Short mmCIF file of C-alpha atoms in Angstrom, two decimals:
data_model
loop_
_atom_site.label_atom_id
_atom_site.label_comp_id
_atom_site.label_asym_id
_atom_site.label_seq_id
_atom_site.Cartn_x
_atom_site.Cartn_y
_atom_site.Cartn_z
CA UNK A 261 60.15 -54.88 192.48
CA UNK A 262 57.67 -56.20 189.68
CA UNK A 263 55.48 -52.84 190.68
CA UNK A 264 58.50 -50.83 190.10
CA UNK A 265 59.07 -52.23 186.51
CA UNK A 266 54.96 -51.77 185.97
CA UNK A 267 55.44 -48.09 186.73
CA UNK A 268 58.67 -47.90 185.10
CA UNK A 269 57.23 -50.04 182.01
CA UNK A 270 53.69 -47.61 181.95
CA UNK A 271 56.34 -44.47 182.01
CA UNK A 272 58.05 -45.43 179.34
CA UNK A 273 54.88 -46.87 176.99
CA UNK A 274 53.76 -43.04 177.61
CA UNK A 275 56.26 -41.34 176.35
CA UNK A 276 56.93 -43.39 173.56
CA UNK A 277 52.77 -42.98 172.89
CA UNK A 278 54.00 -38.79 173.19
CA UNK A 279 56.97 -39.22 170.74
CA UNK A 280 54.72 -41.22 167.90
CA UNK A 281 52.09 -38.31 168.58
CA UNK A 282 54.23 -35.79 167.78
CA UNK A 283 55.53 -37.37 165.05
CA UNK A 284 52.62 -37.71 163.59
CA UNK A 285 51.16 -34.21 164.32
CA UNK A 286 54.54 -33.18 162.55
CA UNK A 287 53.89 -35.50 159.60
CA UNK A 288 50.43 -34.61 159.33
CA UNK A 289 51.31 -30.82 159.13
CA UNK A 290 54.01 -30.41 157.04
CA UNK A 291 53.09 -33.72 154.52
CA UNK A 292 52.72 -32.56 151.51
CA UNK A 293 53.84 -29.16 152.10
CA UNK A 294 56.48 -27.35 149.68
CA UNK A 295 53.23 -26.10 147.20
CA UNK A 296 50.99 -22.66 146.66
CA UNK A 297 47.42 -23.04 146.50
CA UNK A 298 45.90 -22.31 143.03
CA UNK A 299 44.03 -19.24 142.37
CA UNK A 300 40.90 -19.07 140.22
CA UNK A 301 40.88 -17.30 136.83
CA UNK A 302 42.53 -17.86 133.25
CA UNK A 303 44.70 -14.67 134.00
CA UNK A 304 46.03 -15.85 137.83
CA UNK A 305 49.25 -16.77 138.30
CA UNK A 306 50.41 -19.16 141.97
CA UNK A 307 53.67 -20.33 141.69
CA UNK A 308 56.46 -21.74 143.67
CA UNK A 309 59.69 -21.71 141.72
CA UNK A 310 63.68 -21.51 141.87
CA UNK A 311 65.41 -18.90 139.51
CA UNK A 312 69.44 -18.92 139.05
CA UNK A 313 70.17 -15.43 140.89
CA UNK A 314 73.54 -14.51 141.41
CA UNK A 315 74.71 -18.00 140.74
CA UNK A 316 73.07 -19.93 142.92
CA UNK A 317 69.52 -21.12 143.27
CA UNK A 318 67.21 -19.05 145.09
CA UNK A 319 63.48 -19.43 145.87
CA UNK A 320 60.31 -17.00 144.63
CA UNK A 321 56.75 -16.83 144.95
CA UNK A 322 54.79 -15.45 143.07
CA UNK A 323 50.93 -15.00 143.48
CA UNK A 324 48.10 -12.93 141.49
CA UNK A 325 44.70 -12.79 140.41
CA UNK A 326 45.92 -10.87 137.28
CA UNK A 327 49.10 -11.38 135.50
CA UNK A 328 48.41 -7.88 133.90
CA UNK A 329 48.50 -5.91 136.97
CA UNK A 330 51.31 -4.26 138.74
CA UNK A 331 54.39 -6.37 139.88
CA UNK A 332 54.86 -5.84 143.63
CA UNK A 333 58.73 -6.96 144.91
CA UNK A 334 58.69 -7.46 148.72
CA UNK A 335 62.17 -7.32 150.09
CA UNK A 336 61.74 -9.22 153.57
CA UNK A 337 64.00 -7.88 156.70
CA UNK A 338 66.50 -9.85 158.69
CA UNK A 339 68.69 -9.34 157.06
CA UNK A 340 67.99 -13.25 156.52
CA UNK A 341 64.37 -13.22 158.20
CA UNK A 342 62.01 -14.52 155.35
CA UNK A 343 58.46 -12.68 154.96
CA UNK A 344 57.48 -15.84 151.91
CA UNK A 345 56.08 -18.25 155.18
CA UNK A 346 53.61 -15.58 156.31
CA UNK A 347 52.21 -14.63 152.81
CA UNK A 348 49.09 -16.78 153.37
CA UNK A 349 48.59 -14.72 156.31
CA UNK A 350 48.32 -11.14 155.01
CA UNK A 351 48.37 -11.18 151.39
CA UNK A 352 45.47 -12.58 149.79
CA UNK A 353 43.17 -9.82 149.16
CA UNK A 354 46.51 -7.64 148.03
CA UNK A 355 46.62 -10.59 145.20
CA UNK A 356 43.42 -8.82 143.58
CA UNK A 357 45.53 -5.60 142.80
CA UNK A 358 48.77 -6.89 142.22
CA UNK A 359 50.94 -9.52 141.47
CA UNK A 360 53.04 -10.41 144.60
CA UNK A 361 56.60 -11.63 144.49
CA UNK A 362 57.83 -12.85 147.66
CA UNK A 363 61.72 -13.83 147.28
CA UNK A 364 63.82 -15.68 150.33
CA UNK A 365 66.86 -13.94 149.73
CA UNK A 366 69.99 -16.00 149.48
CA UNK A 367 70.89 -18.26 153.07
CA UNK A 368 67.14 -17.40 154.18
CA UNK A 369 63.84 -19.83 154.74
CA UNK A 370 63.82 -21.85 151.16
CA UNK A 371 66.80 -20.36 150.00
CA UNK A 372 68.90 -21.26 153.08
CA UNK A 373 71.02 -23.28 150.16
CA UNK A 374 72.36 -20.59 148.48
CA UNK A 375 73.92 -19.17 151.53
CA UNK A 376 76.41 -21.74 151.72
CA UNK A 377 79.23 -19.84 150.13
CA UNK A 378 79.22 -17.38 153.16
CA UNK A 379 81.97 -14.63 151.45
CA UNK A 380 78.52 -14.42 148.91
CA UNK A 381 76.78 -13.01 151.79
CA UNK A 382 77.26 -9.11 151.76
CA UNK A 383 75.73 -5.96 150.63
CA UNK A 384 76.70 -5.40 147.23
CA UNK A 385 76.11 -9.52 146.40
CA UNK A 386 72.55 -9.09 147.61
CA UNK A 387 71.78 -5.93 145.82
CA UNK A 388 73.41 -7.60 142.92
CA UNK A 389 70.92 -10.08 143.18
CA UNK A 390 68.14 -7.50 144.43
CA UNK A 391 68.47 -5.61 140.33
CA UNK A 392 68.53 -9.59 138.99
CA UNK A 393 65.12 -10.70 140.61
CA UNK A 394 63.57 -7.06 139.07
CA UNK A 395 65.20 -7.46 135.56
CA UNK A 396 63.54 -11.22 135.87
CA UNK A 397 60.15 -9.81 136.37
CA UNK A 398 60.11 -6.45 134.42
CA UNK A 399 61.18 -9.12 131.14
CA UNK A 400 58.64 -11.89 132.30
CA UNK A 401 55.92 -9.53 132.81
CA UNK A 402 56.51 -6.65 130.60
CA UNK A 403 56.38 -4.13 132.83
CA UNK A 404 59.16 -0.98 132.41
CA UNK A 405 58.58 -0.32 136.56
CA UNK A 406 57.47 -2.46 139.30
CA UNK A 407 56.76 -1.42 143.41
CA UNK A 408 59.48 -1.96 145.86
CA UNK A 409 58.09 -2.50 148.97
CA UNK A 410 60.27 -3.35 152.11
CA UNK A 411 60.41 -4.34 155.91
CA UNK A 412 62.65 -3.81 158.35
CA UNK A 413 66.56 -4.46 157.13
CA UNK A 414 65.06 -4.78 153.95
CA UNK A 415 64.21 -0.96 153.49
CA UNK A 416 67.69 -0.58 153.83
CA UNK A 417 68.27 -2.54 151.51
CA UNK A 418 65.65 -0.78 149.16
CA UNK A 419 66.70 2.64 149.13
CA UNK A 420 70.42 1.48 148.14
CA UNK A 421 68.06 -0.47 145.00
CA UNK A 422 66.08 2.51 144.25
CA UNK A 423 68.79 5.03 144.48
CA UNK A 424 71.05 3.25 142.11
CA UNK A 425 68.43 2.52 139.69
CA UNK A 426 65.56 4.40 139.98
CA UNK A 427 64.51 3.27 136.55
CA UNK A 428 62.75 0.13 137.64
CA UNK A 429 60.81 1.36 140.24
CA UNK A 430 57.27 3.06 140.01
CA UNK A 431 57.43 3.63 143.81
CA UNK A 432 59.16 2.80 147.00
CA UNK A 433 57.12 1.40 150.27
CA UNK A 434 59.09 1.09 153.57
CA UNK A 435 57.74 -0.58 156.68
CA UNK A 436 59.24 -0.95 160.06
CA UNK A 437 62.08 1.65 158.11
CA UNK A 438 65.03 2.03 159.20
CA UNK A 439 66.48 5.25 159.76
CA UNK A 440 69.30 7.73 161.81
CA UNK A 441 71.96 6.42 163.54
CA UNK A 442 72.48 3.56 165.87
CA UNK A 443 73.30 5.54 169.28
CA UNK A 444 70.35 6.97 168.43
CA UNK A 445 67.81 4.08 167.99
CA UNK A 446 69.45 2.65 171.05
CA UNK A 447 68.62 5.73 173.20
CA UNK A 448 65.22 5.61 172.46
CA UNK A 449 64.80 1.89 172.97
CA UNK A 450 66.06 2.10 176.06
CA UNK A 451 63.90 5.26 177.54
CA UNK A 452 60.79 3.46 175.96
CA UNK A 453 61.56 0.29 177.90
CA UNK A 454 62.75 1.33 181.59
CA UNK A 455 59.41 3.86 180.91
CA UNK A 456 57.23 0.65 180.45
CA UNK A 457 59.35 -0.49 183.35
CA UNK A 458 58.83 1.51 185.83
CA UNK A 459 55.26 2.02 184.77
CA UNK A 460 54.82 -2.02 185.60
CA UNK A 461 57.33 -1.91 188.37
CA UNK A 462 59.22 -4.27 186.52
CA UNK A 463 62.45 -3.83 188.77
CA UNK A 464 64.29 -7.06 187.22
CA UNK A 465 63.96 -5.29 183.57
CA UNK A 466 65.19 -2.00 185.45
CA UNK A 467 68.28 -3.47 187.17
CA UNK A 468 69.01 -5.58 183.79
CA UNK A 469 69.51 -1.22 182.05
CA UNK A 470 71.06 0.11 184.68
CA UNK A 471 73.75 0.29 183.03
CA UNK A 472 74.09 3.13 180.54
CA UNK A 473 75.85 0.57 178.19
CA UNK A 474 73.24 -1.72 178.21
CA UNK A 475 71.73 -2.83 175.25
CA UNK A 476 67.20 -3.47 174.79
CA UNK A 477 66.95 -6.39 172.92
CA UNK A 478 64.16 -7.83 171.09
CA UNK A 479 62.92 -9.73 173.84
CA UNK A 480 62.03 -6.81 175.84
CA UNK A 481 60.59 -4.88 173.01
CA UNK A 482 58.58 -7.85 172.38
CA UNK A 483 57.27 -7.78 176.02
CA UNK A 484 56.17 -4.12 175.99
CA UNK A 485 54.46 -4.45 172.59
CA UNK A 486 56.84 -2.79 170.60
CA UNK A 487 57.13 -5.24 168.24
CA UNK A 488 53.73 -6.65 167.88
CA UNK A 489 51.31 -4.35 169.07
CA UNK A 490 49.07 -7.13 170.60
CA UNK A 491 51.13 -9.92 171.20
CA UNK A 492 54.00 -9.96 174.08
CA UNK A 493 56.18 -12.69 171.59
CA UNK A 494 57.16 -13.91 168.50
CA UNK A 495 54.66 -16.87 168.61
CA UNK A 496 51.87 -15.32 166.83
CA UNK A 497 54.59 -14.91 163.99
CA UNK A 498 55.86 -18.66 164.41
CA UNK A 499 52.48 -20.02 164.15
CA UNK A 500 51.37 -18.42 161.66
CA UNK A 501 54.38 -19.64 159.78
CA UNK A 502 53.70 -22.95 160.53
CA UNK A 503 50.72 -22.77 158.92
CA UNK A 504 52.65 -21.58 155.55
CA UNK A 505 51.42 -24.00 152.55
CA UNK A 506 54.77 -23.05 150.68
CA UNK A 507 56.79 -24.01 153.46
CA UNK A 508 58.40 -27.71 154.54
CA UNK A 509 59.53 -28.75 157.33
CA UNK A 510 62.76 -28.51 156.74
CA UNK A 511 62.11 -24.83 155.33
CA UNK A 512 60.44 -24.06 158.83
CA UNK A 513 63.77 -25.41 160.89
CA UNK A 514 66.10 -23.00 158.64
CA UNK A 515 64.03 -19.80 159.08
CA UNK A 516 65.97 -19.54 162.43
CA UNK A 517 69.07 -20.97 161.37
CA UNK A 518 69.32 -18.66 158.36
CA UNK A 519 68.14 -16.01 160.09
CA UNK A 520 71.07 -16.78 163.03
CA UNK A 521 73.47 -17.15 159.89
CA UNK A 522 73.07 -14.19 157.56
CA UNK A 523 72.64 -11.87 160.50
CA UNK A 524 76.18 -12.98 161.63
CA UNK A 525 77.36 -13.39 157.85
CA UNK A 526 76.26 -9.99 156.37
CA UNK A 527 79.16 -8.02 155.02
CA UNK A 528 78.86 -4.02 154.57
CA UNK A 529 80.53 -3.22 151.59
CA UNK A 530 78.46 -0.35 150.51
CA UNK A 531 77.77 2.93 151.41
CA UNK A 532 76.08 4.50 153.40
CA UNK A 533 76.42 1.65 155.89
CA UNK A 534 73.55 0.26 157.97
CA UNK A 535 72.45 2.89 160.99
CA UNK A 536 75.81 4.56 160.18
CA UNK A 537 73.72 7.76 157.58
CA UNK A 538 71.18 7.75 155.33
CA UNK A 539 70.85 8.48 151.48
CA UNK A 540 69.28 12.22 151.03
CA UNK A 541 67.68 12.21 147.84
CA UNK A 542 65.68 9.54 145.79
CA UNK A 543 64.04 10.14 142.36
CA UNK A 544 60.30 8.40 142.16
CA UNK A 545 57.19 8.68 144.69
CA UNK A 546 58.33 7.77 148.59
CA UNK A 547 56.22 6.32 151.09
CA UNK A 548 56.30 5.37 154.56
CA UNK A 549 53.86 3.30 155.94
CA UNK A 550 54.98 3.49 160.20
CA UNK A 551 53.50 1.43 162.83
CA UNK A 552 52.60 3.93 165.61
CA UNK A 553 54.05 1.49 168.38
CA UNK A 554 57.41 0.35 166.51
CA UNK A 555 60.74 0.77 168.52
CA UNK A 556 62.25 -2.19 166.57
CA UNK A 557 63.16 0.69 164.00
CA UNK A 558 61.77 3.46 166.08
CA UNK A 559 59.18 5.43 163.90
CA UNK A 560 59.74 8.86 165.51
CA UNK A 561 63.23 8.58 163.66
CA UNK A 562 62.08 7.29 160.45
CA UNK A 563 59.28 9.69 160.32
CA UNK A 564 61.92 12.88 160.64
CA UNK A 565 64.12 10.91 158.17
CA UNK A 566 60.92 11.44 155.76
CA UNK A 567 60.96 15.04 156.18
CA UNK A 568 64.32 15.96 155.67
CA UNK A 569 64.46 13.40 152.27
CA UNK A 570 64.35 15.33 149.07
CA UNK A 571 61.53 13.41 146.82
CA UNK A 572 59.61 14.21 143.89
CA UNK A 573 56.65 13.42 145.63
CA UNK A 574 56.56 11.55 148.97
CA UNK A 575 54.09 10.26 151.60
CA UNK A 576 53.33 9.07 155.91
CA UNK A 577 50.74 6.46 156.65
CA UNK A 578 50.55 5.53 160.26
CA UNK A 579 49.29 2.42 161.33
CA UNK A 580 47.98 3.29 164.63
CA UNK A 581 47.15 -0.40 165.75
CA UNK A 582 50.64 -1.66 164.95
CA UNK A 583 54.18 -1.83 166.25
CA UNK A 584 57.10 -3.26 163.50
CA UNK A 585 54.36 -5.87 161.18
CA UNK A 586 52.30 -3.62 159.92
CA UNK A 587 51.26 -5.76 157.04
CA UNK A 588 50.56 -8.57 159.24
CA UNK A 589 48.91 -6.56 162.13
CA UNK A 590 46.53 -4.55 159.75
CA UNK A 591 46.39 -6.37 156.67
CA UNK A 592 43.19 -5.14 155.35
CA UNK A 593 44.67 -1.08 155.62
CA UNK A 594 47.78 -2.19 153.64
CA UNK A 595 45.98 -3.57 150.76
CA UNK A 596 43.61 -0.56 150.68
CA UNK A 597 47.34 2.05 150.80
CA UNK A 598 48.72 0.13 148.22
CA UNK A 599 46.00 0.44 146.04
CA UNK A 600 46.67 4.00 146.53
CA UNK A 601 50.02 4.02 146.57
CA UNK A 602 49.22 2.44 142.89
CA UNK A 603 47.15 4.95 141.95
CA UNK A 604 49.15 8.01 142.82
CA UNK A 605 51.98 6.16 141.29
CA UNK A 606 50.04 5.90 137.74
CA UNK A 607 48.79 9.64 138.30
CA UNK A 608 52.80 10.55 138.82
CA UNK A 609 53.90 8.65 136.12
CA UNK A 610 51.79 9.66 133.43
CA UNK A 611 52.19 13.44 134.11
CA UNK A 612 55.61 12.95 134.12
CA UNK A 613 55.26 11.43 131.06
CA UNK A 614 53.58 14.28 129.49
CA UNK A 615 56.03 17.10 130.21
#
């Protein structure tokens, strides 16, 4: 009896030893979290701020070496999946050229908050919102145009911006873009996955689409790399994220739960509708950049929505070593096609200027 209690007393010593060293491994990693490292220079900006957007509090961040050089707007995808907790990952040397704005958009990461008022949560609110963040930097920064550059539900979000006001805007970027219609994408999900599938013999993925009906989610496109080209899950994403200076703990538990909520809260009050046509003709410079490997938003179908798109001048860079993260997977090629996007933007501009 007195051995059992030992053993039972030795168990339970350990895994209160395991809780405090988690706890502390937490505490250690997220203390004093909720900041943006500094950047050298009497011109750099790093800051971590709330601005009153739609009437609620919503977070930005906004990083440069410069404050004179171009504003860059990233619109994050989701709808309510933030891009701000894996800026430290990809966007450093991009701070040289630009001056990055990375905004958690209303119920998302930081800004989980303001998505308390669900009804708030819909297109038109967010696009609302979307022309409120630009008007905020174009004033603070004095710049007539700034880049629009999007991921995934975002771009979709971004062509509704730039269509409606293509005033703002020297030039839209679109990553992971979405395009066509949704039996579509579906169809060609699900031939790329039973393909993998039978290629591996995977007979448990094959049985799971037997059905015609059935649906590939993101699980599977994870596990044939169509997601991230070299990585079979989302944990390369997570711990990066982790890692995210800007980012508390708390702000780390509501990237899922905001994600979760705005997905299921999103409202499509505006036309065209998500996956359900696309807009045909946009006024300033257009470019693509597609991961070669990316059936999240399948780039086959975004690359023939490209074609088709009337454009005054309009652009495809594949990114042959990625799948949907193309500016996480190869960082260093979208700093050096943004610096060209910027400079064919400048050359456009200033010839239209002239006639």
């Amino acid at each position: 009896m007195c051995g059992m209690r030992r053993l039972l007393w030795r168990v339970g010593f350990s895994f209160l030893i395991l809780i405090l060293t988690l706890f502390v491994v937490v505490f250690v990693t997220f203390f004093g979290r909720g900041k943006t490292p500094p950047i050298a220079g009497m011109h750099s900006i790093a800051t971590l701020e709330t601005a009153r957007i739609g009437g609620v509090e919503q977070w930005l961040l906004i990083r440069g070496a410069d404050t004179s050089k171009p504003i860059l707007l990233f619109l994050h995808g989701g709808p309510g999946m933030p891009s701000m907790f894996l800026a430290h990952a990809f966007e450093r040397e991009l701070e040289k050229h630009f001056v990055v704005v990375q905004w958690d958009r209303r119920g998302a990461g930081k800004s989980y908050d303001a998505g308390k008022d669900v009804a708030s949560i819909n297109v038109r609110q967010v696009l609302n919102d979307t022309f409120e963040v630009t008007e905020l930097l174009r004033q603070r920064f004095v710049q007539d145009r700034i880049y629009l550059v999007c991921h995934s539900w975002g771009t979709y979000l971004g062509l509704l911006a730039v269509h409606e006001h293509p005033e703002y805007y020297s030039a839209y970027v679109g990553m992971g873009q979405i395009a066509g219609q949704s039996a579509q994408v579906h169809a060609i999900q699900r031939e790329f996955v039973l393909e993998r599938a039978n290629e591996g013999h995977d007979t448990d993925v094959m049985s799971r689409l037997a059905s015609e009906t059935a649906i590939v989610d993101e699980d599977l496109l994870f596990r044939y790399h169509a997601e991230l080209y070299r990585a079979a899950s989302f944990w390369p994403i997570l711990a990066e994220g982790l890692r995210a200076p800007e980012y508390t703990f708390r702000d780390a538990l509501n990237v899922k739960r905001g994600a979760n909520k705005v997905n299921r809260a999103m409202k499509y009050n505006v036309e065209p509708r998500l996956l359900n046509g696309e807009i045909g003709q946009l006024d300033i410079p257009i470019f693509f950049f597609l991961g070669r490997h990316d059936y999240n938003a399948p780039s086959s179908i975004a690359a023939e929505y490209l074609q088709h798109l009337r454009a005054p001048k309009k652009h495809l860079v594949w990114f042959e070593e990625s799948a949907h993260f193309p500016f996480y997977e190869e960082k260093e090629k979208f700093t050096a096609e943004m610096v060209r996007v910027d400079e064919f933007a400048r050359e456009y501009w200033a010839e239209a200027g002239r006639r």
